[in-house]
C-alpha positions as protocol buffer text, in pm:
chain_id: "A"
residue {
  index: 1
  type: MET
  ca { x: 2960 y: -3046 z: -2625 }
}
residue {
  index: 2
  type: THR
  ca { x: 3001 y: -3383 z: -2789 }
}
residue {
  index: 3
  type: ASN
  ca { x: 3095 y: -3697 z: -2598 }
}
residue {
  index: 4
  type: SER
  ca { x: 3442 y: -3684 z: -2754 }
}
residue {
  index: 5
  type: GLU
  ca { x: 3493 y: -3322 z: -2649 }
}
residue {
  index: 6
  type: ILE
  ca { x: 3387 y: -3391 z: -2291 }
}
residue {
  index: 7
  type: LEU
  ca { x: 3613 y: -3695 z: -2272 }
}
residue {
  index: 8
  type: ALA
  ca { x: 3909 y: -3498 z: -2412 }
}
residue {
  index: 9
  type: VAL
  ca { x: 3857 y: -3205 z: -2172 }
}
residue {
  index: 10
  type: SER
  ca { x: 3821 y: -3443 z: -1878 }
}
residue {
  index: 11
  type: LYS
  ca { x: 4146 y: -3621 z: -1965 }
}
residue {
  index: 12
  type: ILE
  ca { x: 4329 y: -3289 z: -2001 }
}
residue {
  index: 13
  type: LEU
  ca { x: 4200 y: -3171 z: -1663 }
}
residue {
  index: 14
  type: LEU
  ca { x: 4307 y: -3492 z: -1494 }
}
residue {
  index: 15
  type: GLU
  ca { x: 4652 y: -3477 z: -1651 }
}
residue {
  index: 16
  type: SER
  ca { x: 4696 y: -3114 z: -1540 }
}
residue {
  index: 17
  type: ARG
  ca { x: 4668 y: -3207 z: -1169 }
}
residue {
  index: 18
  type: ALA
  ca { x: 4579 y: -2842 z: -1119 }
}
residue {
  index: 19
  type: PHE
  ca { x: 4321 y: -2895 z: -843 }
}
residue {
  index: 20
  type: THR
  ca { x: 4275 y: -3092 z: -525 }
}
residue {
  index: 21
  type: LYS
  ca { x: 4101 y: -3427 z: -567 }
}
residue {
  index: 22
  type: GLU
  ca { x: 3781 y: -3285 z: -417 }
}
residue {
  index: 23
  type: GLU
  ca { x: 3784 y: -2990 z: -657 }
}
residue {
  index: 24
  type: MET
  ca { x: 3864 y: -3212 z: -956 }
}
residue {
  index: 25
  type: SER
  ca { x: 3583 y: -3454 z: -873 }
}
residue {
  index: 26
  type: GLY
  ca { x: 3332 y: -3169 z: -849 }
}
residue {
  index: 27
  type: ILE
  ca { x: 3442 y: -3013 z: -1179 }
}
residue {
  index: 28
  type: LEU
  ca { x: 3427 y: -3342 z: -1369 }
}
residue {
  index: 29
  type: ASN
  ca { x: 3087 y: -3437 z: -1226 }
}
residue {
  index: 30
  type: LYS
  ca { x: 2945 y: -3101 z: -1337 }
}
residue {
  index: 31
  type: LEU
  ca { x: 3098 y: -3134 z: -1682 }
}
residue {
  index: 32
  type: VAL
  ca { x: 2952 y: -3479 z: -1737 }
}
residue {
  index: 33
  type: ALA
  ca { x: 2611 y: -3401 z: -1586 }
}
residue {
  index: 34
  type: GLY
  ca { x: 2572 y: -3070 z: -1768 }
}
residue {
  index: 35
  type: CYS
  ca { x: 2705 y: -3152 z: -2113 }
}
residue {
  index: 36
  type: VAL
  ca { x: 2671 y: -3522 z: -2185 }
}
residue {
  index: 37
  type: PRO
  ca { x: 2344 y: -3664 z: -2325 }
}
residue {
  index: 38
  type: LEU
  ca { x: 2165 y: -3863 z: -2055 }
}
residue {
  index: 39
  type: GLU
  ca { x: 2203 y: -4197 z: -2232 }
}
residue {
  index: 40
  type: ASN
  ca { x: 2582 y: -4159 z: -2239 }
}
residue {
  index: 41
  type: VAL
  ca { x: 2642 y: -4027 z: -1885 }
}
residue {
  index: 42
  type: LYS
  ca { x: 2730 y: -4369 z: -1741 }
}
residue {
  index: 43
  type: LEU
  ca { x: 2967 y: -4448 z: -2028 }
}
residue {
  index: 44
  type: VAL
  ca { x: 3159 y: -4120 z: -2007 }
}
residue {
  index: 45
  type: SER
  ca { x: 3167 y: -4139 z: -1627 }
}
residue {
  index: 46
  type: ALA
  ca { x: 3312 y: -4490 z: -1647 }
}
residue {
  index: 47
  type: LEU
  ca { x: 3584 y: -4375 z: -1889 }
}
residue {
  index: 48
  type: VAL
  ca { x: 3719 y: -4118 z: -1638 }
}
residue {
  index: 49
  type: SER
  ca { x: 3623 y: -4275 z: -1303 }
}
residue {
  index: 50
  type: ASN
  ca { x: 3926 y: -4504 z: -1274 }
}
residue {
  index: 51
  type: GLU
  ca { x: 4171 y: -4224 z: -1347 }
}
residue {
  index: 52
  type: LEU
  ca { x: 3991 y: -4003 z: -1096 }
}
residue {
  index: 53
  type: PHE
  ca { x: 4002 y: -4279 z: -834 }
}
residue {
  index: 54
  type: HIS
  ca { x: 4381 y: -4302 z: -869 }
}
residue {
  index: 55
  type: TYR
  ca { x: 4424 y: -3924 z: -900 }
}
residue {
  index: 56
  type: VAL
  ca { x: 4732 y: -3804 z: -711 }
}
residue {
  index: 57
  type: GLU
  ca { x: 4728 y: -3453 z: -572 }
}
residue {
  index: 58
  type: LEU
  ca { x: 5039 y: -3236 z: -588 }
}
residue {
  index: 59
  type: THR
  ca { x: 5267 y: -3226 z: -287 }
}
residue {
  index: 60
  type: HIS
  ca { x: 5135 y: -2878 z: -207 }
}
residue {
  index: 61
  type: PRO
  ca { x: 4756 y: -2926 z: -246 }
}
residue {
  index: 62
  type: VAL
  ca { x: 4569 y: -2601 z: -185 }
}
residue {
  index: 63
  type: GLY
  ca { x: 4214 y: -2520 z: -295 }
}
residue {
  index: 64
  type: ILE
  ca { x: 4237 y: -2214 z: -521 }
}
residue {
  index: 65
  type: GLN
  ca { x: 3912 y: -2188 z: -717 }
}
residue {
  index: 66
  type: ASP
  ca { x: 3774 y: -1893 z: -518 }
}
residue {
  index: 67
  type: LYS
  ca { x: 4114 y: -1724 z: -517 }
}
residue {
  index: 68
  type: LEU
  ca { x: 4136 y: -1757 z: -896 }
}
residue {
  index: 69
  type: TRP
  ca { x: 3799 y: -1587 z: -947 }
}
residue {
  index: 70
  type: GLU
  ca { x: 3865 y: -1302 z: -703 }
}
residue {
  index: 71
  type: ILE
  ca { x: 4205 y: -1227 z: -852 }
}
residue {
  index: 72
  type: GLY
  ca { x: 4057 y: -1251 z: -1202 }
}
residue {
  index: 73
  type: CYS
  ca { x: 3793 y: -992 z: -1112 }
}
residue {
  index: 74
  type: ASP
  ca { x: 4060 y: -763 z: -968 }
}
residue {
  index: 75
  type: ILE
  ca { x: 4259 y: -787 z: -1291 }
}
residue {
  index: 76
  type: GLN
  ca { x: 3958 y: -662 z: -1485 }
}
residue {
  index: 77
  type: GLN
  ca { x: 3896 y: -377 z: -1238 }
}
residue {
  index: 78
  type: HIS
  ca { x: 4263 y: -265 z: -1232 }
}
residue {
  index: 79
  type: HIS
  ca { x: 4294 y: -244 z: -854 }
}
residue {
  index: 80
  type: LEU
  ca { x: 4631 y: -263 z: -685 }
}
residue {
  index: 81
  type: MET
  ca { x: 4674 y: -574 z: -474 }
}
residue {
  index: 82
  type: ARG
  ca { x: 4870 y: -627 z: -156 }
}
residue {
  index: 83
  type: ILE
  ca { x: 4998 y: -984 z: -137 }
}
residue {
  index: 84
  type: ARG
  ca { x: 5197 y: -1186 z: 114 }
}
residue {
  index: 85
  type: TYR
  ca { x: 5398 y: -1441 z: -80 }
}
residue {
  index: 86
  type: GLN
  ca { x: 5572 y: -1753 z: 47 }
}
residue {
  index: 87
  type: ARG
  ca { x: 5876 y: -1826 z: -165 }
}
residue {
  index: 88
  type: GLN
  ca { x: 5984 y: -2180 z: -249 }
}
residue {
  index: 89
  type: GLY
  ca { x: 6161 y: -2345 z: 42 }
}
residue {
  index: 90
  type: ALA
  ca { x: 6067 y: -2068 z: 288 }
}
residue {
  index: 91
  type: ASP
  ca { x: 5831 y: -2103 z: 582 }
}
residue {
  index: 92
  type: ALA
  ca { x: 5514 y: -1899 z: 630 }
}
residue {
  index: 93
  type: ALA
  ca { x: 5682 y: -1669 z: 882 }
}
residue {
  index: 94
  type: SER
  ca { x: 5929 y: -1543 z: 620 }
}
residue {
  index: 95
  type: ALA
  ca { x: 5669 y: -1458 z: 356 }
}
residue {
  index: 96
  type: VAL
  ca { x: 5740 y: -1134 z: 170 }
}
residue {
  index: 97
  type: GLU
  ca { x: 5488 y: -857 z: 115 }
}
residue {
  index: 98
  type: ARG
  ca { x: 5444 y: -688 z: -221 }
}
residue {
  index: 99
  type: ILE
  ca { x: 5206 y: -433 z: -368 }
}
residue {
  index: 100
  type: VAL
  ca { x: 5146 y: -525 z: -728 }
}
residue {
  index: 101
  type: GLU
  ca { x: 4953 y: -440 z: -1043 }
}
residue {
  index: 102
  type: PRO
  ca { x: 4787 y: -773 z: -1136 }
}
residue {
  index: 103
  type: VAL
  ca { x: 4761 y: -819 z: -1513 }
}
residue {
  index: 104
  type: SER
  ca { x: 4696 y: -1186 z: -1594 }
}
residue {
  index: 105
  type: ILE
  ca { x: 4653 y: -1543 z: -1475 }
}
residue {
  index: 106
  type: LEU
  ca { x: 4839 y: -1821 z: -1657 }
}
residue {
  index: 107
  type: PHE
  ca { x: 4858 y: -2198 z: -1616 }
}
residue {
  index: 108
  type: SER
  ca { x: 5175 y: -2399 z: -1669 }
}
residue {
  index: 109
  type: GLU
  ca { x: 5339 y: -2718 z: -1540 }
}
residue {
  index: 110
  type: TYR
  ca { x: 5064 y: -2812 z: -1288 }
}
residue {
  index: 111
  type: TYR
  ca { x: 5015 y: -2466 z: -1134 }
}
residue {
  index: 112
  type: PHE
  ca { x: 4829 y: -2138 z: -1183 }
}
residue {
  index: 113
  type: TYR
  ca { x: 5039 y: -1822 z: -1182 }
}
residue {
  index: 114
  type: LEU
  ca { x: 4969 y: -1452 z: -1134 }
}
residue {
  index: 115
  type: ASN
  ca { x: 5157 y: -1213 z: -1359 }
}
residue {
  index: 116
  type: ALA
  ca { x: 5190 y: -877 z: -1186 }
}
residue {
  index: 117
  type: TYR
  ca { x: 5411 y: -571 z: -1192 }
}
residue {
  index: 118
  type: ILE
  ca { x: 5585 y: -505 z: -860 }
}
residue {
  index: 119
  type: THR
  ca { x: 5539 y: -143 z: -754 }
}
residue {
  index: 120
  type: LYS
  ca { x: 5727 y: 109 z: -543 }
}
residue {
  index: 121
  type: GLU
  ca { x: 5569 y: 388 z: -340 }
}
residue {
  index: 122
  type: ASN
  ca { x: 5659 y: 754 z: -374 }
}
residue {
  index: 123
  type: ASP
  ca { x: 5453 y: 1017 z: -189 }
}
residue {
  index: 124
  type: GLY
  ca { x: 5154 y: 788 z: -168 }
}
residue {
  index: 125
  type: LYS
  ca { x: 5165 y: 698 z: -537 }
}
residue {
  index: 126
  type: TYR
  ca { x: 5262 y: 358 z: -672 }
}
residue {
  index: 127
  type: THR
  ca { x: 5467 y: 315 z: -987 }
}
residue {
  index: 128
  type: ARG
  ca { x: 5618 y: 9 z: -1151 }
}
residue {
  index: 129
  type: LYS
  ca { x: 5955 y: -92 z: -1012 }
}
residue {
  index: 130
  type: TYR
  ca { x: 6050 y: -293 z: -1322 }
}
residue {
  index: 131
  type: ASP
  ca { x: 5940 y: -280 z: -1684 }
}
residue {
  index: 132
  type: TYR
  ca { x: 5862 y: -653 z: -1693 }
}
residue {
  index: 133
  type: PRO
  ca { x: 5612 y: -851 z: -1481 }
}
residue {
  index: 134
  type: ALA
  ca { x: 5697 y: -1079 z: -1190 }
}
residue {
  index: 135
  type: ILE
  ca { x: 5547 y: -1427 z: -1168 }
}
residue {
  index: 136
  type: PHE
  ca { x: 5380 y: -1551 z: -849 }
}
residue {
  index: 137
  type: ARG
  ca { x: 5251 y: -1906 z: -803 }
}
residue {
  index: 138
  type: ILE
  ca { x: 4896 y: -1854 z: -682 }
}
residue {
  index: 139
  type: ASP
  ca { x: 4891 y: -2138 z: -430 }
}
residue {
  index: 140
  type: ARG
  ca { x: 5190 y: -1971 z: -260 }
}
residue {
  index: 141
  type: ILE
  ca { x: 5006 y: -1642 z: -209 }
}
residue {
  index: 142
  type: ALA
  ca { x: 4942 y: -1677 z: 165 }
}
residue {
  index: 143
  type: ASP
  ca { x: 4691 y: -1394 z: 171 }
}
residue {
  index: 144
  type: TYR
  ca { x: 4599 y: -1091 z: -34 }
}
residue {
  index: 145
  type: LYS
  ca { x: 4399 y: -771 z: -11 }
}
residue {
  index: 146
  type: ILE
  ca { x: 4235 y: -574 z: -290 }
}
residue {
  index: 147
  type: MET
  ca { x: 4331 y: -208 z: -244 }
}
residue {
  index: 148
  type: GLU
  ca { x: 4118 y: 95 z: -321 }
}
residue {
  index: 149
  type: GLN
  ca { x: 4384 y: 246 z: -545 }
}
residue {
  index: 150
  type: THR
  ca { x: 4358 y: 166 z: -913 }
}
residue {
  index: 151
  type: PHE
  ca { x: 4624 y: 174 z: -1184 }
}
residue {
  index: 152
  type: SER
  ca { x: 4591 y: 286 z: -1542 }
}
residue {
  index: 153
  type: LEU
  ca { x: 4644 y: 39 z: -1822 }
}
residue {
  index: 154
  type: PRO
  ca { x: 4632 y: 208 z: -2165 }
}
residue {
  index: 155
  type: TYR
  ca { x: 4499 y: -20 z: -2437 }
}
residue {
  index: 156
  type: ALA
  ca { x: 4811 y: 24 z: -2648 }
}
residue {
  index: 157
  type: SER
  ca { x: 5037 y: -98 z: -2366 }
}
residue {
  index: 158
  type: ARG
  ca { x: 4807 y: -365 z: -2222 }
}
residue {
  index: 159
  type: PHE
  ca { x: 4961 y: -692 z: -2111 }
}
residue {
  index: 160
  type: GLN
  ca { x: 4913 y: -968 z: -2369 }
}
residue {
  index: 161
  type: GLU
  ca { x: 4913 y: -1313 z: -2211 }
}
residue {
  index: 162
  type: GLY
  ca { x: 4960 y: -1495 z: -2541 }
}
residue {
  index: 163
  type: GLU
  ca { x: 5272 y: -1302 z: -2637 }
}
residue {
  index: 164
  type: PHE
  ca { x: 5419 y: -1342 z: -2288 }
}
residue {
  index: 165
  type: ARG
  ca { x: 5355 y: -1717 z: -2286 }
}
residue {
  index: 166
  type: LYS
  ca { x: 5546 y: -1756 z: -2612 }
}
residue {
  index: 167
  type: ARG
  ca { x: 5855 y: -1611 z: -2447 }
}
residue {
  index: 168
  type: VAL
  ca { x: 5860 y: -1762 z: -2097 }
}
residue {
  index: 169
  type: GLN
  ca { x: 5995 y: -2102 z: -1991 }
}
residue {
  index: 170
  type: PHE
  ca { x: 5892 y: -2282 z: -1670 }
}
residue {
  index: 171
  type: MET
  ca { x: 5736 y: -1958 z: -1541 }
}
residue {
  index: 172
  type: TYR
  ca { x: 6066 y: -1793 z: -1452 }
}
residue {
  index: 173
  type: GLY
  ca { x: 6032 y: -1416 z: -1495 }
}
residue {
  index: 174
  type: GLY
  ca { x: 6296 y: -1163 z: -1594 }
}
residue {
  index: 175
  type: LYS
  ca { x: 6404 y: -928 z: -1868 }
}
residue {
  index: 176
  type: LEU
  ca { x: 6331 y: -993 z: -2234 }
}
residue {
  index: 177
  type: GLN
  ca { x: 6635 y: -1124 z: -2417 }
}
residue {
  index: 178
  type: LYS
  ca { x: 6730 y: -1272 z: -2752 }
}
residue {
  index: 179
  type: ILE
  ca { x: 6926 y: -1596 z: -2765 }
}
residue {
  index: 180
  type: ARG
  ca { x: 7101 y: -1790 z: -3042 }
}
residue {
  index: 181
  type: PHE
  ca { x: 7208 y: -2153 z: -3033 }
}
residue {
  index: 182
  type: LYS
  ca { x: 7304 y: -2446 z: -3254 }
}
residue {
  index: 183
  type: TYR
  ca { x: 7073 y: -2748 z: -3227 }
}
residue {
  index: 184
  type: THR
  ca { x: 7211 y: -3085 z: -3338 }
}
residue {
  index: 185
  type: GLY
  ca { x: 6943 y: -3315 z: -3199 }
}
residue {
  index: 186
  type: PRO
  ca { x: 6707 y: -3548 z: -3385 }
}
residue {
  index: 187
  type: SER
  ca { x: 6390 y: -3332 z: -3380 }
}
residue {
  index: 188
  type: ILE
  ca { x: 6390 y: -2961 z: -3461 }
}
residue {
  index: 189
  type: GLU
  ca { x: 6011 y: -2978 z: -3425 }
}
residue {
  index: 190
  type: SER
  ca { x: 6050 y: -3030 z: -3049 }
}
residue {
  index: 191
  type: VAL
  ca { x: 6250 y: -2707 z: -3031 }
}
residue {
  index: 192
  type: LEU
  ca { x: 5994 y: -2510 z: -3230 }
}
residue {
  index: 193
  type: ASP
  ca { x: 5713 y: -2649 z: -3012 }
}
residue {
  index: 194
  type: ARG
  ca { x: 5895 y: -2558 z: -2688 }
}
residue {
  index: 195
  type: LEU
  ca { x: 5999 y: -2208 z: -2811 }
}
residue {
  index: 196
  type: PRO
  ca { x: 5713 y: -2053 z: -3012 }
}
residue {
  index: 197
  type: THR
  ca { x: 5925 y: -1747 z: -3097 }
}
residue {
  index: 198
  type: ALA
  ca { x: 6208 y: -1961 z: -3238 }
}
residue {
  index: 199
  type: GLU
  ca { x: 6330 y: -1892 z: -3592 }
}
residue {
  index: 200
  type: ILE
  ca { x: 6561 y: -2113 z: -3794 }
}
residue {
  index: 201
  type: LEU
  ca { x: 6841 y: -1890 z: -3922 }
}
residue {
  index: 202
  type: SER
  ca { x: 7029 y: -2157 z: -4115 }
}
residue {
  index: 203
  type: GLN
  ca { x: 7069 y: -2532 z: -4153 }
}
residue {
  index: 204
  type: ASP
  ca { x: 7355 y: -2761 z: -4251 }
}
residue {
  index: 205
  type: ASP
  ca { x: 7446 y: -3128 z: -4218 }
}
residue {
  index: 206
  type: SER
  ca { x: 7529 y: -3089 z: -3848 }
}
residue {
  index: 207
  type: GLY
  ca { x: 7208 y: -2917 z: -3739 }
}
residue {
  index: 208
  type: TRP
  ca { x: 7017 y: -2590 z: -3717 }
}
residue {
  index: 209
  type: LEU
  ca { x: 7112 y: -2238 z: -3607 }
}
residue {
  index: 210
  type: VAL
  ca { x: 6816 y: -2100 z: -3410 }
}
residue {
  index: 211
  type: SER
  ca { x: 6726 y: -1764 z: -3251 }
}
residue {
  index: 212
  type: ALA
  ca { x: 6443 y: -1691 z: -3008 }
}
residue {
  index: 213
  type: GLU
  ca { x: 6307 y: -1422 z: -2777 }
}
residue {
  index: 214
  type: VAL
  ca { x: 6260 y: -1527 z: -2414 }
}
residue {
  index: 215
  type: PHE
  ca { x: 6190 y: -1375 z: -2073 }
}
residue {
  index: 216
  type: GLY
  ca { x: 6412 y: -1452 z: -1775 }
}
residue {
  index: 217
  type: LYS
  ca { x: 6640 y: -1744 z: -1695 }
}
residue {
  index: 218
  type: GLY
  ca { x: 6394 y: -2030 z: -1733 }
}
residue {
  index: 219
  type: ILE
  ca { x: 6544 y: -2092 z: -2076 }
}
residue {
  index: 220
  type: GLU
  ca { x: 6868 y: -2202 z: -1906 }
}
residue {
  index: 221
  type: MET
  ca { x: 6688 y: -2498 z: -1748 }
}
residue {
  index: 222
  type: TRP
  ca { x: 6561 y: -2613 z: -2086 }
}
residue {
  index: 223
  type: ILE
  ca { x: 6900 y: -2570 z: -2256 }
}
residue {
  index: 224
  type: LYS
  ca { x: 7069 y: -2780 z: -1986 }
}
residue {
  index: 225
  type: SER
  ca { x: 6804 y: -3049 z: -2029 }
}
residue {
  index: 226
  type: GLN
  ca { x: 6907 y: -3087 z: -2396 }
}
residue {
  index: 227
  type: GLY
  ca { x: 7262 y: -3185 z: -2308 }
}
residue {
  index: 228
  type: GLU
  ca { x: 7501 y: -3213 z: -2601 }
}
residue {
  index: 229
  type: TYR
  ca { x: 7228 y: -3133 z: -2855 }
}
residue {
  index: 230
  type: ILE
  ca { x: 7259 y: -2758 z: -2794 }
}
residue {
  index: 231
  type: GLU
  ca { x: 7561 y: -2529 z: -2831 }
}
residue {
  index: 232
  type: THR
  ca { x: 7504 y: -2169 z: -2717 }
}
residue {
  index: 233
  type: GLU
  ca { x: 7679 y: -1873 z: -2869 }
}
């Protein structure tokens, strides 16, 4: 990797705040030591050292590197997983237990997430309870166990992370829906960047009529954040 590429990746990692300070320091040191020409190591290190020194961990700092790898391996092997999940605002004692089909790991808004289909048991067999995946923040998975049972995942119906990401906002799961709204703000580009599935249906002097496909209710948070610039139908 070039010096510019290493510097860019390092800045993106620091901005993500995805790891504890100890984890972040280790990752950056390995990146610089392994990829930067020896004569430029000190320069690149100096360019990121101040930001690393002032790095602020999230309010819920949990080391997750090993957990990420183990869950990633399980996704590839198609094993069911038993998880104990601590919901937001709940204490550890009230964690809920789920048996899930893990299908992908995504990163968004500072955190890593597990996409998995919640299952129900019938005569010792597990089937999907819903036809859309649930979203679990990985640092809130209190503990997990890889089960012996496997689940089938036909190629034609495999989960596609890229297509899911286009349709989910703030990692709030739920059914797939189609929305339409009138946007009257100053930058339609910001809407198209936020909603990759958005299509402009029409435009006039007052604004743009837009449609988009989205999962769940996360879209409501974004619409409210736009204030008077958005009118829903």
